[in-house]
CSV table of C-alpha atoms and ligand atoms in Angstrom, one decimal:
chain,number,residue,atom,x,y,z
A,1255,UNK,CA,48.9,-57.1,6.3
A,1256,UNK,CA,48.6,-53.4,7.4
A,1257,UNK,CA,50.1,-51.3,4.2
A,1258,UNK,CA,50.4,-47.3,4.6
A,1259,UNK,CA,49.8,-45.9,1.5
A,1260,UNK,CA,51.1,-42.6,1.2
A,1261,UNK,CA,50.2,-39.5,-1.0
A,1262,UNK,CA,53.1,-37.1,-0.6
A,1263,UNK,CA,52.3,-34.1,-2.6
A,1264,UNK,CA,55.1,-30.5,-2.5
A,1265,UNK,CA,53.0,-29.2,1.5
A,1266,UNK,CA,50.8,-32.1,1.9
A,1267,UNK,CA,50.9,-35.7,2.7
A,1268,UNK,CA,47.5,-37.9,2.8
A,1269,UNK,CA,48.0,-41.1,4.6
A,1270,UNK,CA,45.7,-44.3,5.0
A,1271,UNK,CA,46.2,-47.9,6.9
A,1272,UNK,CA,44.4,-50.5,4.6
A,1273,UNK,CA,44.6,-54.1,6.2
A,1274,UNK,CA,45.3,-56.3,3.0
A,1275,UNK,CA,43.6,-59.4,4.1
A,1276,UNK,CA,39.6,-57.4,4.2
A,1277,UNK,CA,40.7,-54.1,2.4
A,1278,UNK,CA,39.4,-52.2,5.0
A,1279,UNK,CA,40.8,-48.4,6.2
A,1280,UNK,CA,41.9,-48.6,9.4
A,1281,UNK,CA,42.8,-45.4,10.0
A,1282,UNK,CA,43.7,-42.3,7.8
A,1283,UNK,CA,44.0,-38.7,7.5
A,1284,UNK,CA,46.1,-35.7,6.3
A,1285,UNK,CA,49.5,-33.3,6.7
A,1286,UNK,CA,48.6,-30.0,5.1
A,1287,UNK,CA,50.9,-26.4,5.5
A,1288,UNK,CA,54.4,-28.5,5.2
A,1289,UNK,CA,57.2,-26.1,6.0
A,1290,UNK,CA,54.5,-23.5,6.0
A,1291,UNK,CA,53.3,-21.4,9.1
A,1292,UNK,CA,49.8,-22.9,10.1
A,1293,UNK,CA,50.7,-27.0,9.9
A,1294,UNK,CA,47.8,-29.0,10.6
A,1295,UNK,CA,47.2,-32.8,10.8
A,1296,UNK,CA,44.4,-34.4,10.8
A,1297,UNK,CA,43.4,-37.7,12.0
A,1298,UNK,CA,40.7,-40.2,11.7
A,1299,UNK,CA,41.1,-44.1,13.2
A,1300,UNK,CA,38.1,-45.8,11.8
A,1301,UNK,CA,36.7,-46.9,14.7
A,1302,UNK,CA,37.6,-43.7,16.8
A,1303,UNK,CA,37.7,-39.6,16.7
A,1304,UNK,CA,38.2,-37.4,14.3
A,1305,UNK,CA,41.7,-35.4,15.7
A,1306,UNK,CA,42.6,-32.1,13.9
A,1307,UNK,CA,46.2,-30.2,15.8
A,1308,UNK,CA,47.7,-27.5,14.6
A,1309,UNK,CA,51.2,-28.7,14.9
A,1310,UNK,CA,54.4,-27.5,13.4
A,1311,UNK,CA,55.9,-29.5,10.3
A,1312,UNK,CA,59.3,-27.8,8.9
A,1313,UNK,CA,59.8,-30.8,6.7
A,1314,UNK,CA,58.0,-34.4,5.1
A,1315,UNK,CA,59.9,-36.0,7.5
A,1316,UNK,CA,58.7,-34.4,10.9
A,1317,UNK,CA,55.2,-35.1,9.3
A,1318,UNK,CA,55.5,-39.0,8.9
A,1319,UNK,CA,57.3,-38.9,12.1
A,1320,UNK,CA,53.6,-37.4,13.4
A,1321,UNK,CA,51.8,-39.6,11.4
A,1322,UNK,CA,53.3,-42.5,13.0
A,1323,UNK,CA,53.2,-40.8,16.3
A,1324,UNK,CA,49.4,-40.5,15.3
A,1325,UNK,CA,49.1,-44.3,14.0
A,1326,UNK,CA,51.1,-45.9,16.9
A,1327,UNK,CA,49.4,-43.6,19.9
A,1328,UNK,CA,48.4,-45.4,23.1
A,1329,UNK,CA,45.3,-43.9,23.3
A,1330,UNK,CA,44.2,-43.2,19.8
A,1331,UNK,CA,46.4,-45.4,17.8
A,1332,UNK,CA,45.6,-48.6,15.9
A,1333,UNK,CA,48.9,-50.5,15.9
A,1334,UNK,CA,50.6,-51.3,19.3
A,1335,UNK,CA,54.3,-50.4,17.3
A,1336,UNK,CA,55.6,-49.9,14.2
A,1337,UNK,CA,56.4,-53.5,13.7
A,1338,UNK,CA,53.0,-53.5,13.0
A,1339,UNK,CA,53.2,-51.4,9.6
A,1340,UNK,CA,54.0,-54.4,7.0
A,1341,UNK,CA,54.7,-52.1,4.3
A,1342,UNK,CA,54.4,-48.8,2.7
A,1343,UNK,CA,53.0,-48.4,-1.2
A,1344,UNK,CA,54.0,-45.0,-2.3
A,1345,UNK,CA,52.0,-43.2,-5.2
A,1346,UNK,CA,54.2,-41.3,-7.4
A,1347,UNK,CA,52.9,-39.0,-9.9
A,1348,UNK,CA,55.9,-39.4,-12.9
A,1349,UNK,CA,56.9,-43.2,-14.1
A,1350,UNK,CA,58.0,-41.9,-17.7
A,1351,UNK,CA,59.0,-45.3,-19.6
A,1352,UNK,CA,60.4,-46.8,-17.4
A,1353,UNK,CA,57.9,-47.7,-15.0
A,1354,UNK,CA,54.8,-50.0,-16.9
A,1355,UNK,CA,54.1,-51.3,-13.3
A,1356,UNK,CA,54.6,-50.6,-9.8
A,1357,UNK,CA,57.9,-51.9,-8.1
A,1358,UNK,CA,59.4,-52.6,-5.2
A,1359,UNK,CA,61.4,-49.7,-4.2
A,1360,UNK,CA,65.4,-49.9,-4.0
A,1361,UNK,CA,68.1,-47.7,-5.0
A,1362,UNK,CA,67.5,-47.8,-9.3
A,1363,UNK,CA,64.0,-47.5,-8.5
A,1364,UNK,CA,64.5,-44.1,-6.9
A,1365,UNK,CA,67.2,-43.1,-8.9
A,1366,UNK,CA,65.0,-44.3,-12.2
A,1367,UNK,CA,62.2,-42.0,-10.7
A,1368,UNK,CA,64.3,-39.1,-10.3
A,1369,UNK,CA,65.4,-39.2,-13.4
A,1370,UNK,CA,61.7,-38.2,-13.8
A,1371,UNK,CA,61.7,-35.6,-12.6
A,1372,UNK,CA,61.4,-33.4,-15.1
A,1373,UNK,CA,58.4,-34.4,-16.7
A,1374,UNK,CA,56.9,-33.7,-13.3
A,1375,UNK,CA,58.7,-30.6,-10.8
A,1376,UNK,CA,56.5,-30.9,-9.2
A,1377,UNK,CA,55.7,-33.8,-7.7
A,1378,UNK,CA,57.9,-36.6,-8.1
A,1379,UNK,CA,60.2,-34.8,-6.0
A,1380,UNK,CA,58.0,-34.5,-3.5
A,1381,UNK,CA,57.4,-38.3,-3.3
A,1382,UNK,CA,60.2,-38.9,-3.5
A,1383,UNK,CA,60.8,-36.3,-0.2
A,1384,UNK,CA,57.9,-38.8,1.1
A,1385,UNK,CA,59.8,-41.7,0.2
A,1386,UNK,CA,62.9,-41.1,1.8
A,1387,UNK,CA,61.2,-39.9,5.3
A,1388,UNK,CA,59.3,-43.2,5.6
A,1389,UNK,CA,62.9,-45.1,5.2
A,1390,UNK,CA,65.0,-42.9,7.7
A,1391,UNK,CA,61.8,-43.8,10.2
A,1392,UNK,CA,60.9,-47.3,9.1
A,1393,UNK,CA,63.9,-48.4,8.1
A,1394,UNK,CA,63.6,-52.0,7.8
A,1395,UNK,CA,59.6,-52.0,5.9
A,1396,UNK,CA,59.7,-52.6,2.5
A,1397,UNK,CA,58.4,-50.1,0.0
A,1398,UNK,CA,56.7,-50.0,-3.5
A,1399,UNK,CA,55.9,-47.1,-5.9
A,1400,UNK,CA,52.4,-46.8,-7.7
A,1401,UNK,CA,52.9,-44.8,-10.7
A,1402,UNK,CA,50.0,-42.7,-12.1
A,1403,UNK,CA,51.1,-43.1,-15.6
A,1404,UNK,CA,51.6,-46.8,-15.6
A,1405,UNK,CA,48.5,-48.1,-16.5
A,1406,UNK,CA,48.7,-45.8,-19.8
A,1407,UNK,CA,52.2,-47.8,-21.4
A,1408,UNK,CA,50.0,-49.8,-22.9
A,1409,UNK,CA,49.0,-46.9,-25.3
A,1410,UNK,CA,49.7,-47.3,-28.8
A,1411,UNK,CA,52.9,-45.1,-30.1
A,1412,UNK,CA,49.8,-43.6,-32.7
A,1413,UNK,CA,47.9,-42.6,-29.3
A,1414,UNK,CA,51.1,-41.3,-27.9
A,1415,UNK,CA,53.1,-39.0,-30.2
A,1416,UNK,CA,52.8,-35.5,-30.5
A,1417,UNK,CA,53.0,-33.8,-34.0
A,1418,UNK,CA,55.8,-32.9,-33.0
A,1419,UNK,CA,59.5,-33.2,-34.8
A,1420,UNK,CA,60.4,-36.4,-33.6
A,1421,UNK,CA,63.9,-35.8,-32.2
A,1422,UNK,CA,62.5,-34.2,-29.2
A,1423,UNK,CA,60.8,-37.5,-28.3
A,1424,UNK,CA,64.3,-39.4,-28.9
A,1425,UNK,CA,65.8,-36.0,-26.8
A,1426,UNK,CA,63.5,-35.1,-24.3
A,1427,UNK,CA,60.6,-38.1,-24.1
A,1428,UNK,CA,58.3,-35.5,-24.9
A,1429,UNK,CA,55.0,-37.9,-25.7
A,1430,UNK,CA,51.1,-38.3,-23.5
A,1431,UNK,CA,51.6,-40.1,-21.1
A,1432,UNK,CA,48.7,-39.8,-19.5
A,1433,UNK,CA,47.7,-39.7,-15.2
A,1434,UNK,CA,45.1,-40.8,-12.9
A,1435,UNK,CA,46.1,-44.5,-14.2
A,1436,UNK,CA,45.4,-45.9,-10.2
A,1437,UNK,CA,42.3,-44.6,-11.1
A,1438,UNK,CA,41.6,-45.7,-14.4
A,1439,UNK,CA,42.5,-48.8,-13.9
A,1440,UNK,CA,40.9,-49.7,-10.4
A,1441,UNK,CA,37.5,-48.5,-11.8
A,1442,UNK,CA,37.7,-50.7,-15.0
A,1443,UNK,CA,38.1,-53.4,-13.6
A,1444,UNK,CA,35.7,-53.5,-10.7
A,1445,UNK,CA,33.3,-52.8,-13.6
A,1446,UNK,CA,33.9,-55.8,-14.9
A,1447,UNK,CA,33.6,-57.4,-12.7
A,1448,UNK,CA,30.5,-56.0,-11.3
A,1449,UNK,CA,29.0,-56.7,-14.4
A,1450,UNK,CA,30.2,-60.1,-14.5
A,1451,UNK,CA,31.7,-59.6,-17.2
A,1452,UNK,CA,35.5,-60.6,-18.9
A,1453,UNK,CA,37.6,-57.8,-18.3
A,1454,UNK,CA,39.5,-59.1,-20.8
A,1455,UNK,CA,36.7,-59.0,-23.8
A,1456,UNK,CA,35.6,-55.5,-22.5
A,1457,UNK,CA,35.5,-52.1,-24.2
A,1458,UNK,CA,35.2,-49.3,-21.1
A,1459,UNK,CA,35.7,-46.2,-21.1
A,1460,UNK,CA,36.7,-43.9,-17.7
A,1461,UNK,CA,35.3,-40.5,-17.0
A,1462,UNK,CA,37.5,-39.7,-13.9
A,1463,UNK,CA,35.9,-36.1,-13.7
A,1464,UNK,CA,37.2,-34.6,-9.9
A,1465,UNK,CA,38.9,-31.4,-10.0
A,1466,UNK,CA,41.6,-32.8,-12.4
A,1467,UNK,CA,39.7,-34.9,-14.5
A,1468,UNK,CA,40.4,-37.4,-17.8
A,1469,UNK,CA,39.0,-39.5,-19.3
A,1470,UNK,CA,40.6,-43.4,-21.2
A,1471,UNK,CA,39.8,-45.9,-23.5
A,1472,UNK,CA,40.4,-50.0,-21.3
A,1473,UNK,CA,40.0,-52.0,-24.3
A,1474,UNK,CA,40.5,-56.1,-23.1
A,1475,UNK,CA,41.9,-55.2,-20.2
A,1476,UNK,CA,44.8,-52.6,-21.5
A,1477,UNK,CA,44.4,-48.6,-21.8
A,1478,UNK,CA,44.8,-47.7,-25.2
A,1479,UNK,CA,44.4,-44.1,-24.7
A,1480,UNK,CA,43.7,-41.5,-22.3
A,1481,UNK,CA,42.7,-37.8,-22.6
A,1482,UNK,CA,45.8,-36.0,-20.0
A,1483,UNK,CA,49.4,-36.0,-21.9
A,1484,UNK,CA,52.9,-35.3,-21.5
A,1485,UNK,CA,51.2,-33.8,-18.2
A,1486,UNK,CA,48.2,-33.7,-16.5
A,1487,UNK,CA,47.1,-30.2,-17.9
A,1488,UNK,CA,45.8,-31.9,-21.7
A,1489,UNK,CA,42.5,-33.1,-22.4
A,1490,UNK,CA,39.0,-32.2,-20.5
A,1491,UNK,CA,38.3,-28.6,-19.1
A,1492,UNK,CA,39.9,-29.4,-15.2
A,1493,UNK,CA,38.4,-27.5,-12.1
A,1494,UNK,CA,41.4,-25.1,-12.7
A,1495,UNK,CA,44.0,-26.2,-15.6
A,1496,UNK,CA,42.7,-24.9,-19.3
A,1497,UNK,CA,43.2,-28.3,-21.4
A,1498,UNK,CA,43.4,-28.7,-24.9
A,1499,UNK,CA,43.4,-25.3,-26.3
A,1500,UNK,CA,45.6,-24.0,-29.6
A,1501,UNK,CA,49.0,-24.0,-28.7
A,1502,UNK,CA,49.4,-20.5,-30.1
A,1503,UNK,CA,47.4,-18.6,-27.2
A,1504,UNK,CA,50.5,-18.8,-25.5
A,1505,UNK,CA,52.9,-16.9,-27.5
A,1506,UNK,CA,49.4,-14.7,-28.4
A,1507,UNK,CA,48.9,-14.2,-24.7
A,1508,UNK,CA,51.7,-13.7,-23.7
A,1509,UNK,CA,52.1,-10.7,-25.7
A,1510,UNK,CA,49.7,-9.2,-25.2
A,1511,UNK,CA,49.7,-9.3,-21.4
A,1512,UNK,CA,53.1,-9.1,-21.3
A,1513,UNK,CA,53.9,-12.1,-19.4
A,1514,UNK,CA,56.8,-14.2,-19.6
A,1515,UNK,CA,56.2,-18.1,-19.9
A,1516,UNK,CA,56.2,-19.3,-16.3
A,1517,UNK,CA,53.6,-16.7,-15.4
A,1518,UNK,CA,50.8,-17.8,-18.8
A,1519,UNK,CA,51.6,-21.3,-17.2
A,1520,UNK,CA,50.8,-19.8,-13.8
A,1521,UNK,CA,47.5,-19.0,-16.0
A,1522,UNK,CA,46.6,-22.6,-17.4
A,1523,UNK,CA,46.8,-24.7,-14.7
A,1524,UNK,CA,45.6,-22.3,-11.4
A,1525,UNK,CA,43.8,-19.4,-12.9
A,1526,UNK,CA,42.1,-21.5,-16.3
A,1527,UNK,CA,39.5,-24.4,-16.5
A,1528,UNK,CA,35.8,-23.7,-14.8
A,1529,UNK,CA,37.6,-21.5,-12.6
A,1530,UNK,CA,38.7,-18.8,-15.5
A,1531,UNK,CA,35.7,-19.9,-17.8
A,1532,UNK,CA,32.7,-18.9,-15.4
A,1533,UNK,CA,34.8,-15.4,-14.4
A,1534,UNK,CA,36.5,-16.9,-11.4
A,1535,UNK,CA,32.8,-18.4,-9.8
A,1536,UNK,CA,34.6,-21.7,-9.1
A,1537,UNK,CA,36.4,-24.2,-9.7
A,1538,UNK,CA,34.0,-26.5,-7.5
A,1539,UNK,CA,30.9,-27.8,-9.0
A,1540,UNK,CA,28.3,-27.4,-6.4
A,1541,UNK,CA,29.1,-23.2,-6.7
A,1542,UNK,CA,28.9,-23.4,-10.9
A,1543,UNK,CA,25.9,-25.8,-10.6
A,1544,UNK,CA,23.9,-22.7,-8.0
A,1545,UNK,CA,25.0,-20.1,-9.9
A,1546,UNK,CA,24.0,-21.8,-13.1
A,1547,UNK,CA,20.5,-22.4,-11.3
A,1548,UNK,CA,20.2,-18.9,-10.2
A,1549,UNK,CA,20.1,-17.8,-13.5
A,1550,UNK,CA,24.3,-16.8,-14.1
A,1551,UNK,CA,25.3,-17.1,-17.6
A,1552,UNK,CA,28.4,-18.1,-17.5
A,1553,UNK,CA,28.6,-20.7,-15.2
A,1554,UNK,CA,25.2,-21.9,-17.7
A,1555,UNK,CA,28.1,-21.8,-20.5
A,1556,UNK,CA,31.4,-23.0,-18.3
A,1557,UNK,CA,29.5,-26.3,-17.1
A,1558,UNK,CA,28.0,-26.6,-20.9
A,1559,UNK,CA,31.6,-26.5,-22.4
A,1560,UNK,CA,32.7,-29.0,-20.0
A,1561,UNK,CA,30.2,-31.5,-20.3
A,1562,UNK,CA,30.5,-31.1,-24.0
A,1563,UNK,CA,34.4,-31.9,-24.0
A,1564,UNK,CA,34.0,-34.5,-21.9
A,1565,UNK,CA,30.7,-36.3,-24.6
A,1566,UNK,CA,33.4,-35.4,-27.5
A,1567,UNK,CA,36.5,-37.1,-26.0
A,1568,UNK,CA,33.5,-40.4,-25.3
A,1569,UNK,CA,32.6,-40.3,-28.9
A,1570,UNK,CA,36.3,-40.5,-29.7
A,1571,UNK,CA,37.0,-43.0,-27.7
A,1572,UNK,CA,34.3,-45.0,-29.0
A,1573,UNK,CA,36.1,-44.3,-32.6
A,1574,UNK,CA,39.4,-45.5,-31.1
A,1575,UNK,CA,37.9,-48.5,-29.8
A,1576,UNK,CA,35.6,-49.1,-32.6
A,1577,UNK,CA,32.5,-49.7,-30.2
A,1578,UNK,CA,31.6,-49.3,-26.2
A,1579,UNK,CA,30.2,-51.5,-23.8
A,1580,UNK,CA,30.2,-49.2,-20.6
A,1581,UNK,CA,31.2,-45.9,-19.6
A,1582,UNK,CA,32.1,-45.3,-15.9
A,1583,UNK,CA,31.8,-41.9,-13.7
A,1584,UNK,CA,33.9,-42.1,-11.3
A,1585,UNK,CA,36.3,-39.5,-9.1
A,1586,UNK,CA,34.1,-36.3,-7.1
A,1587,UNK,CA,32.0,-35.4,-9.8
A,1588,UNK,CA,31.9,-38.2,-11.4
A,1589,UNK,CA,30.5,-40.2,-8.3
A,1590,UNK,CA,28.5,-37.0,-7.1
A,1591,UNK,CA,27.4,-35.0,-10.3
A,1592,UNK,CA,24.3,-36.5,-10.8
A,1593,UNK,CA,22.8,-33.4,-13.2
A,1594,UNK,CA,26.5,-33.1,-14.4
A,1595,UNK,CA,26.4,-37.1,-15.6
A,1596,UNK,CA,22.6,-36.8,-17.6
A,1597,UNK,CA,23.8,-33.8,-19.2
A,1598,UNK,CA,26.9,-36.0,-20.9
A,1599,UNK,CA,24.6,-38.6,-20.9
A,1600,UNK,CA,22.5,-36.6,-23.3
A,1601,UNK,CA,24.5,-36.6,-25.9
A,1602,UNK,CA,24.9,-40.4,-26.2
A,1603,UNK,CA,21.8,-41.1,-27.5
A,1604,UNK,CA,23.6,-42.6,-30.9
A,1605,UNK,CA,24.9,-45.0,-28.0
A,1606,UNK,CA,21.5,-46.3,-27.1
A,1607,UNK,CA,22.3,-44.5,-23.9
A,1608,UNK,CA,19.5,-44.8,-21.6
A,1609,UNK,CA,19.4,-43.4,-18.4
A,1610,UNK,CA,17.8,-45.1,-15.0
A,1611,UNK,CA,16.9,-41.8,-13.7
A,1612,UNK,CA,16.2,-43.5,-10.2
A,1613,UNK,CA,19.6,-44.9,-10.1
A,1614,UNK,CA,20.9,-41.7,-11.1
A,1615,UNK,CA,20.2,-40.3,-7.9
A,1616,UNK,CA,22.0,-42.8,-5.5
A,1617,UNK,CA,25.1,-42.1,-4.2
A,1618,UNK,CA,27.9,-43.9,-2.4
A,1619,UNK,CA,28.1,-47.3,-4.6
A,1620,UNK,CA,28.3,-49.5,-7.1
A,1621,UNK,CA,25.7,-49.2,-9.9
A,1622,UNK,CA,24.6,-49.5,-13.2
A,1623,UNK,CA,23.1,-46.1,-13.3
A,1624,UNK,CA,21.5,-46.7,-17.3
A,1625,UNK,CA,18.0,-48.5,-17.7
A,1626,UNK,CA,18.0,-52.5,-18.5
A,1627,UNK,CA,17.1,-51.7,-22.4
A,1628,UNK,CA,20.0,-49.7,-22.5
A,1629,UNK,CA,22.3,-50.5,-25.1
A,1630,UNK,CA,25.9,-49.5,-23.7
A,1631,UNK,CA,26.0,-50.0,-19.7
A,1632,UNK,CA,26.2,-46.7,-17.7
A,1633,UNK,CA,27.9,-47.1,-14.1
A,1634,UNK,CA,29.4,-45.3,-11.0
A,1635,UNK,CA,32.0,-46.8,-9.7
A,1636,UNK,CA,33.3,-44.7,-6.6
A,1637,UNK,CA,36.8,-45.4,-7.5
A,1638,UNK,CA,39.7,-46.4,-4.5
A,1639,UNK,CA,43.3,-45.0,-5.1
A,1640,UNK,CA,45.1,-46.1,-1.7
A,1641,UNK,CA,42.9,-49.9,-1.9
A,1642,UNK,CA,44.8,-49.9,-5.3
A,1643,UNK,CA,47.6,-48.7,-4.0
A,1644,UNK,CA,47.2,-51.2,-0.7
A,1645,UNK,CA,46.6,-54.2,-3.2
A,1646,UNK,CA,49.8,-54.1,-5.4
A,1647,UNK,CA,52.0,-53.3,-2.4
A,1648,UNK,CA,50.8,-56.1,-1.0
A,1649,UNK,CA,50.8,-58.2,-4.3
A,1650,UNK,CA,54.4,-57.6,-4.7
A,1651,UNK,CA,55.5,-58.1,-0.7
A,1652,UNK,CA,54.1,-61.5,-1.4
A,1653,UNK,CA,55.3,-62.3,-4.5
A,1654,UNK,CA,59.1,-61.2,-3.3
B,1986,AMP,P1,38.3,-34.6,-6.5
B,1986,AMP,O1,39.0,-34.2,-7.3
B,1986,AMP,O2,38.3,-36.0,-7.4
B,1986,AMP,O3,38.6,-34.8,-5.0
B,1986,AMP,O4,36.5,-34.2,-6.7
B,1986,AMP,C1,36.8,-32.7,-6.6
B,1986,AMP,C2,35.6,-32.3,-7.3
B,1986,AMP,O5,34.1,-33.1,-6.9
B,1986,AMP,C3,35.0,-30.5,-6.6
B,1986,AMP,O6,35.7,-29.8,-7.1
B,1986,AMP,C4,33.7,-30.7,-6.7
B,1986,AMP,O7,33.3,-30.2,-7.9
B,1986,AMP,C5,32.9,-31.9,-7.4
B,1986,AMP,N1,32.3,-32.5,-6.0
B,1986,AMP,C6,32.2,-33.1,-4.6
B,1986,AMP,N2,31.0,-33.5,-5.0
B,1986,AMP,C7,30.2,-33.2,-5.4
B,1986,AMP,C8,28.5,-32.7,-5.1
B,1986,AMP,N3,28.3,-33.6,-3.8
B,1986,AMP,N4,28.1,-32.3,-6.0
B,1986,AMP,C9,28.6,-32.0,-7.5
B,1986,AMP,N5,30.1,-32.3,-7.4
B,1986,AMP,C10,31.0,-32.2,-6.5
């Protein structure tokens, strides 16, 4: 079965066509600056040349039309016609409490996703636009919704409730939801499989360290806690997001800087994190590592603060699970940042962790980076959210 995976943002759209039998990516690409001047489509068939084309994309329907045109193009396409695309899997950011699992899309599901718009005002409306654009162009193709929040729905109430008046949970569903669920699920399952152990009898901590970053505690195959909250702002210090902080800072800053709530939230989401803390050096850890190596004190402090926060979350989740069998690193920094992994593991001697420096220097493969004698296993598992979405979609279609 050929499954088109769509990850639709407010002005961008990532896509991958995946053969669900071989689990190979047939083609992938990206539409950027949708609805903005200078829009561009990048298309890369697995067995051909990557193409980049500047082309007007006034809306997402046009972007999807161009994606489908690229996939079916006579010369560079990978399928002869749209009938060879058997299903579409959509990444949906927020499923609220309604969606604990992926689901086939129908009118009722669309309505329920729309009801979660309040919880993810930047993401869910864009995800819905992506679904509608596909429906308009591929009328009879079945589609599935795979939610970033679903994997975390197994968290117990003691982990997801905030210390706020209960009525806000009842009225507005204010609670912790967690994100990157597709990645945490994929990586934790893969780690158990790679180690040849039973997923349902393991305690696993997944550190998804990318531009957005989160940690999760997965006990006996279920997520029991994760670092992101109502929104992706909570938890680790991220590329540009602050992560955990005293909420009173919002009022303090608003008064001192004479800014309104929207302006403060923009600072917390876009101008903070390692970018802000480093004095605007960069949100990219490669730049920060370089600046730190060149002796920049703010860059050093930023990396220290980032690593320390990750190590603290790991400690908290060891306590939450009363132990840990495996710690996994994934996403851009988790997969590539060998020095970050080493510095974080330096905090974890109490878990009997010893890193194998040769294995830690490798890249691009599932690998155990702890020594044979290490009491807790440490792994790098490259995440593959698109494949996870394709798998979920294929399961739903086959179960129809
Ligand atoms: P992601 O959001 O998963 O695409 O991850 C993006 C982040 O990964 C970037 O902001 C970089 O800081 C980080 N990253 C990517 N490659 C490397 C690398 N070779 N070394 C350190 N960090 C990296």
